[in-house]
Amino acid sequence: MNIAIINGPNINLLGIREKEIYGTCAYVDLLNKYDEWAKNLGIEIKAFQSNVEGEIVNFIQEAYFDKFDGIVINPAAYTHTSIAILDALKATNIPTIEVHISNVNEREDFRKFSYIKEYCIKSIVGKGIEGYRIALEEMKKYLEETKWVI
């Protein structure tokens, strides 16, 4: 089972930016946690982060051709602006779970709208970096239950 973990703009600044909102875990430490969680779940992962919308779209398309079984995505600011990311997810038809470190539903009004939410099988918000672990667990469960993985 192969799952892509995609992060959008400024996630690479975890541990530096707005610690009161995003916590103190550095991005490199989050990458190490991904590896630990994947090992414990018996899955393969590939992590990707970009501040560039088109690179995220390209990676989603590559995930299709590389036959990834699922995507966990935190599009960050592109959540509220990117129809292109939504269209890439729809076009590739890879099961996707949306993650947000902060509770976007309790923040500024513009953060409450997500373009990709309509495509995702689940959204996990406000759980901090543990949201990614939850998303990986939920994706594995979903793929096993639906027998999506060939």
PDB file of C-alpha atoms in Angstrom:
ATOM      1  CA  MET A   1       0.000   0.000   0.000  1.00  0.00           C
ATOM      2  CA  ASN A   2       1.531   3.301  -1.160  1.00  0.00           C
ATOM      3  CA  ILE A   3       0.276   6.614   0.158  1.00  0.00           C
ATOM      4  CA  ALA A   4       1.473  10.055  -0.906  1.00  0.00           C
ATOM      5  CA  ILE A   5       1.591  12.798   1.715  1.00  0.00           C
ATOM      6  CA  ILE A   6       1.375  16.220   0.090  1.00  0.00           C
ATOM      7  CA  ASN A   7       1.903  19.529   1.867  1.00  0.00           C
ATOM      8  CA  GLY A   8       1.327  22.978   0.436  1.00  0.00           C
ATOM      9  CA  PRO A   9       2.817  26.398   1.062  1.00  0.00           C
ATOM     10  CA  ASN A  10       4.670  27.240   4.254  1.00  0.00           C
ATOM     11  CA  ILE A  11       4.321  23.799   5.802  1.00  0.00           C
ATOM     12  CA  ASN A  12       8.099  23.570   5.399  1.00  0.00           C
ATOM     13  CA  LEU A  13       8.260  26.365   8.013  1.00  0.00           C
ATOM     14  CA  LEU A  14       6.666  24.313  10.782  1.00  0.00           C
ATOM     15  CA  GLY A  15       8.402  25.006  14.056  1.00  0.00           C
ATOM     16  CA  ILE A  16       9.215  28.521  12.858  1.00  0.00           C
ATOM     17  CA  ARG A  17       5.892  30.048  11.856  1.00  0.00           C
ATOM     18  CA  GLU A  18       3.074  30.952  14.224  1.00  0.00           C
ATOM     19  CA  LYS A  19       3.972  28.402  16.891  1.00  0.00           C
ATOM     20  CA  GLU A  20       0.829  29.245  18.837  1.00  0.00           C
ATOM     21  CA  ILE A  21      -1.218  27.943  15.889  1.00  0.00           C
ATOM     22  CA  TYR A  22       0.990  25.270  14.281  1.00  0.00           C
ATOM     23  CA  GLY A  23       3.083  24.084  17.224  1.00  0.00           C
ATOM     24  CA  THR A  24       6.804  23.700  17.662  1.00  0.00           C
ATOM     25  CA  CYS A  25       7.459  20.518  15.680  1.00  0.00           C
ATOM     26  CA  ALA A  26       9.862  21.298  12.832  1.00  0.00           C
ATOM     27  CA  TYR A  27       9.061  20.039   9.341  1.00  0.00           C
ATOM     28  CA  VAL A  28      12.077  17.706   9.347  1.00  0.00           C
ATOM     29  CA  ASP A  29      10.771  16.170  12.580  1.00  0.00           C
ATOM     30  CA  LEU A  30       7.352  15.733  10.986  1.00  0.00           C
ATOM     31  CA  LEU A  31       8.991  13.868   8.090  1.00  0.00           C
ATOM     32  CA  ASN A  32      10.600  11.525  10.625  1.00  0.00           C
ATOM     33  CA  LYS A  33       7.225  10.976  12.269  1.00  0.00           C
ATOM     34  CA  TYR A  34       5.723  10.068   8.872  1.00  0.00           C
ATOM     35  CA  ASP A  35       8.360   7.353   8.505  1.00  0.00           C
ATOM     36  CA  GLU A  36       7.676   6.028  12.009  1.00  0.00           C
ATOM     37  CA  TRP A  37       3.917   5.993  11.493  1.00  0.00           C
ATOM     38  CA  ALA A  38       4.223   4.326   8.089  1.00  0.00           C
ATOM     39  CA  LYS A  39       6.474   1.621   9.503  1.00  0.00           C
ATOM     40  CA  ASN A  40       4.020   0.951  12.349  1.00  0.00           C
ATOM     41  CA  LEU A  41       1.145   0.726   9.865  1.00  0.00           C
ATOM     42  CA  GLY A  42       3.051  -1.444   7.397  1.00  0.00           C
ATOM     43  CA  ILE A  43       2.611   0.994   4.523  1.00  0.00           C
ATOM     44  CA  GLU A  44       4.892   2.819   2.119  1.00  0.00           C
ATOM     45  CA  ILE A  45       4.781   6.605   1.903  1.00  0.00           C
ATOM     46  CA  LYS A  46       6.266   9.350  -0.185  1.00  0.00           C
ATOM     47  CA  ALA A  47       6.247  12.874   1.246  1.00  0.00           C
ATOM     48  CA  PHE A  48       6.185  15.984  -0.923  1.00  0.00           C
ATOM     49  CA  GLN A  49       5.996  19.675  -0.078  1.00  0.00           C
ATOM     50  CA  SER A  50       5.848  22.674  -2.364  1.00  0.00           C
ATOM     51  CA  ASN A  51       5.039  26.343  -2.149  1.00  0.00           C
ATOM     52  CA  VAL A  52       4.073  26.248  -5.839  1.00  0.00           C
ATOM     53  CA  GLU A  53       0.567  25.256  -6.890  1.00  0.00           C
ATOM     54  CA  GLY A  54       1.612  23.810 -10.261  1.00  0.00           C
ATOM     55  CA  GLU A  55       4.203  21.558  -8.631  1.00  0.00           C
ATOM     56  CA  ILE A  56       1.501  20.144  -6.354  1.00  0.00           C
ATOM     57  CA  VAL A  57      -0.730  19.491  -9.379  1.00  0.00           C
ATOM     58  CA  ASN A  58       2.188  17.782 -11.145  1.00  0.00           C
ATOM     59  CA  PHE A  59       2.875  15.605  -8.105  1.00  0.00           C
ATOM     60  CA  ILE A  60      -0.782  14.524  -7.906  1.00  0.00           C
ATOM     61  CA  GLN A  61      -0.644  13.526 -11.570  1.00  0.00           C
ATOM     62  CA  GLU A  62       2.637  11.657 -10.977  1.00  0.00           C
ATOM     63  CA  ALA A  63       0.983   9.841  -8.061  1.00  0.00           C
ATOM     64  CA  TYR A  64      -1.553   8.498 -10.554  1.00  0.00           C
ATOM     65  CA  PHE A  65       1.076   7.243 -12.983  1.00  0.00           C
ATOM     66  CA  ASP A  66       3.184   5.854 -10.122  1.00  0.00           C
ATOM     67  CA  LYS A  67       0.053   3.984  -8.961  1.00  0.00           C
ATOM     68  CA  PHE A  68      -0.271   5.408  -5.472  1.00  0.00           C
ATOM     69  CA  ASP A  69      -3.240   3.958  -3.608  1.00  0.00           C
ATOM     70  CA  GLY A  70      -4.113   7.060  -1.600  1.00  0.00           C
ATOM     71  CA  ILE A  71      -3.246  10.669  -0.907  1.00  0.00           C
ATOM     72  CA  VAL A  72      -3.115  12.554   2.375  1.00  0.00           C
ATOM     73  CA  ILE A  73      -2.995  16.262   1.586  1.00  0.00           C
ATOM     74  CA  ASN A  74      -2.648  19.487   3.488  1.00  0.00           C
ATOM     75  CA  PRO A  75      -2.977  22.043   0.694  1.00  0.00           C
ATOM     76  CA  ALA A  76      -2.448  24.824   3.250  1.00  0.00           C
ATOM     77  CA  ALA A  77      -3.402  28.211   1.762  1.00  0.00           C
ATOM     78  CA  TYR A  78      -4.315  26.530  -1.548  1.00  0.00           C
ATOM     79  CA  THR A  79      -7.210  24.882   0.292  1.00  0.00           C
ATOM     80  CA  HIS A  80      -9.151  28.100  -0.100  1.00  0.00           C
ATOM     81  CA  THR A  81      -8.052  29.080  -3.604  1.00  0.00           C
ATOM     82  CA  SER A  82      -7.070  26.158  -5.805  1.00  0.00           C
ATOM     83  CA  ILE A  83      -9.514  24.724  -8.255  1.00  0.00           C
ATOM     84  CA  ALA A  84      -6.454  23.333 -10.075  1.00  0.00           C
ATOM     85  CA  ILE A  85      -5.600  21.034  -7.147  1.00  0.00           C
ATOM     86  CA  LEU A  86      -9.244  19.964  -6.896  1.00  0.00           C
ATOM     87  CA  ASP A  87      -9.311  19.193 -10.626  1.00  0.00           C
ATOM     88  CA  ALA A  88      -6.079  17.168 -10.393  1.00  0.00           C
ATOM     89  CA  LEU A  89      -7.530  15.098  -7.566  1.00  0.00           C
ATOM     90  CA  LYS A  90     -10.750  14.520  -9.484  1.00  0.00           C
ATOM     91  CA  ALA A  91      -8.899  13.664 -12.698  1.00  0.00           C
ATOM     92  CA  THR A  92      -6.679  11.075 -11.041  1.00  0.00           C
ATOM     93  CA  ASN A  93      -9.473   9.665  -8.863  1.00  0.00           C
ATOM     94  CA  ILE A  94      -7.098   8.661  -6.063  1.00  0.00           C
ATOM     95  CA  PRO A  95      -8.807   8.397  -2.654  1.00  0.00           C
ATOM     96  CA  THR A  96      -7.805  11.481  -0.667  1.00  0.00           C
ATOM     97  CA  ILE A  97      -7.976  12.666   2.926  1.00  0.00           C
ATOM     98  CA  GLU A  98      -7.569  16.362   3.717  1.00  0.00           C
ATOM     99  CA  VAL A  99      -5.564  17.383   6.803  1.00  0.00           C
ATOM    100  CA  HIS A 100      -5.220  20.730   8.541  1.00  0.00           C
ATOM    101  CA  ILE A 101      -3.005  21.172  11.585  1.00  0.00           C
ATOM    102  CA  SER A 102      -5.117  23.999  12.990  1.00  0.00           C
ATOM    103  CA  ASN A 103      -8.876  24.013  13.338  1.00  0.00           C
ATOM    104  CA  VAL A 104      -9.640  26.026  10.211  1.00  0.00           C
ATOM    105  CA  ASN A 105     -13.319  26.074  11.180  1.00  0.00           C
ATOM    106  CA  GLU A 106     -12.504  28.264  14.178  1.00  0.00           C
ATOM    107  CA  ARG A 107     -10.232  30.711  12.365  1.00  0.00           C
ATOM    108  CA  GLU A 108     -10.800  33.533   9.876  1.00  0.00           C
ATOM    109  CA  ASP A 109     -13.876  33.184   7.672  1.00  0.00           C
ATOM    110  CA  PHE A 110     -11.862  32.686   4.472  1.00  0.00           C
ATOM    111  CA  ARG A 111     -10.198  29.597   6.008  1.00  0.00           C
ATOM    112  CA  LYS A 112     -13.535  27.878   6.538  1.00  0.00           C
ATOM    113  CA  PHE A 113     -13.993  27.149   2.828  1.00  0.00           C
ATOM    114  CA  SER A 114     -12.153  24.268   1.179  1.00  0.00           C
ATOM    115  CA  TYR A 115     -12.266  23.620  -2.545  1.00  0.00           C
ATOM    116  CA  ILE A 116     -10.933  20.094  -2.198  1.00  0.00           C
ATOM    117  CA  LYS A 117     -13.225  19.045   0.630  1.00  0.00           C
ATOM    118  CA  GLU A 118     -15.953  18.072  -1.828  1.00  0.00           C
ATOM    119  CA  TYR A 119     -13.640  15.454  -3.327  1.00  0.00           C
ATOM    120  CA  CYS A 120     -12.052  14.071  -0.138  1.00  0.00           C
ATOM    121  CA  ILE A 121     -13.353  11.008   1.644  1.00  0.00           C
ATOM    122  CA  LYS A 122     -12.601  12.706   4.973  1.00  0.00           C
ATOM    123  CA  SER A 123     -11.240  15.939   6.453  1.00  0.00           C
ATOM    124  CA  ILE A 124      -9.211  15.967   9.651  1.00  0.00           C
ATOM    125  CA  VAL A 125      -8.785  19.398  11.229  1.00  0.00           C
ATOM    126  CA  GLY A 126      -7.405  20.791  14.446  1.00  0.00           C
ATOM    127  CA  LYS A 127      -5.514  17.697  15.623  1.00  0.00           C
ATOM    128  CA  GLY A 128      -2.065  19.219  15.209  1.00  0.00           C
ATOM    129  CA  ILE A 129       0.518  17.065  13.491  1.00  0.00           C
ATOM    130  CA  GLU A 130      -1.247  13.999  14.895  1.00  0.00           C
ATOM    131  CA  GLY A 131      -3.836  14.683  12.201  1.00  0.00           C
ATOM    132  CA  TYR A 132      -1.443  13.173   9.677  1.00  0.00           C
ATOM    133  CA  ARG A 133      -1.151   9.958  11.708  1.00  0.00           C
ATOM    134  CA  ILE A 134      -4.920   9.779  11.984  1.00  0.00           C
ATOM    135  CA  ALA A 135      -5.220  10.372   8.236  1.00  0.00           C
ATOM    136  CA  LEU A 136      -2.759   7.572   7.441  1.00  0.00           C
ATOM    137  CA  GLU A 137      -4.668   5.199   9.727  1.00  0.00           C
ATOM    138  CA  GLU A 138      -7.990   6.219   8.190  1.00  0.00           C
ATOM    139  CA  MET A 139      -6.643   5.877   4.647  1.00  0.00           C
ATOM    140  CA  LYS A 140      -5.268   2.391   5.319  1.00  0.00           C
ATOM    141  CA  LYS A 141      -8.607   1.359   6.829  1.00  0.00           C
ATOM    142  CA  TYR A 142     -10.522   2.836   3.891  1.00  0.00           C
ATOM    143  CA  LEU A 143      -8.336   1.134   1.294  1.00  0.00           C
ATOM    144  CA  GLU A 144      -8.584  -2.227   3.064  1.00  0.00           C
ATOM    145  CA  GLU A 145     -12.351  -1.983   3.513  1.00  0.00           C
ATOM    146  CA  THR A 146     -13.056  -0.936  -0.050  1.00  0.00           C
ATOM    147  CA  LYS A 147     -10.442  -3.303  -1.466  1.00  0.00           C
ATOM    148  CA  TRP A 148      -9.213  -0.316  -3.473  1.00  0.00           C
ATOM    149  CA  VAL A 149      -5.680  -1.679  -3.427  1.00  0.00           C
ATOM    150  CA  ILE A 150      -5.038  -4.220  -6.147  1.00  0.00           C
TER     151      ILE A 150
END
